[in-house]
């Protein structure tokens, strides 16, 4: 497996609180992605990054922000968590092109009460 | 926007039976990728198809890319319990290059 870790792996939080998920890679890949996975919806792209400080929105970006201050770290922040953001969040990386093979992290299970 | 539809959503088969999942895009794709996610796990890359009409095999798995580069299929011959999981197709948009994932097909295999 590619060197991708996510933290925390599980989190329970309350509606209205801020939450930050971290993705860390040791592969020096250019592209990093955040997806959410929900039953019946597959994997939906939230945001992605194509370099340090370079990010762009995906198809379900509302309520989420991201930051990438170092090549190896990509943070996903829920500014004020809502119950609709209860999901499994996956980070992924690809080497140098956006359409290349993606390697996924182990995922973070987030429950917003 | 671009959509990638995958059918069926669920499939239950007896061990030894064949299985096929289909993927259709609303737009022409530059490539299509297939991933497998075991229960409780993360998606793992299986294969990428790039050429129109391309067919690739991995042991009991056969992958096809349509002539118009808008559809694809994954066929598993003689399923085994180790094939259990969710299979996702992901199409790369010819315009943006972004990968759009299908909803996935969850395969259950009864021993």
GROMACS .gro file of N, CA, C and O in nm, chain A residues 10 44 75 84 91 110:
model
   24
   10UNK      N    1  -1.133   0.750   1.365
   10UNK     CA    2  -1.273   0.756   1.408
   10UNK      C    3  -1.293   0.882   1.488
   10UNK      O    4  -1.205   0.920   1.567
   44UNK      N    5  -1.753   1.062  -0.360
   44UNK     CA    6  -1.775   1.196  -0.415
   44UNK      C    7  -1.662   1.288  -0.373
   44UNK      O    8  -1.626   1.295  -0.255
   75UNK      N    9  -0.521   1.896   0.475
   75UNK     CA   10  -0.618   1.902   0.584
   75UNK      C   11  -0.757   1.932   0.531
   75UNK      O   12  -0.774   2.017   0.442
   84UNK      N   13  -2.553   1.595   0.837
   84UNK     CA   14  -2.542   1.549   0.697
   84UNK      C   15  -2.397   1.523   0.657
   84UNK      O   16  -2.371   1.466   0.551
   91UNK      N   17  -0.894   1.002   0.200
   91UNK     CA   18  -0.792   1.081   0.132
   91UNK      C   19  -0.731   0.993   0.023
   91UNK      O   20  -0.723   0.870   0.038
  110UNK      N   21  -1.657   0.950   1.053
  110UNK     CA   22  -1.701   1.067   1.129
  110UNK      C   23  -1.850   1.057   1.157
  110UNK      O   24  -1.930   1.037   1.065
   0.00000   0.00000   0.00000
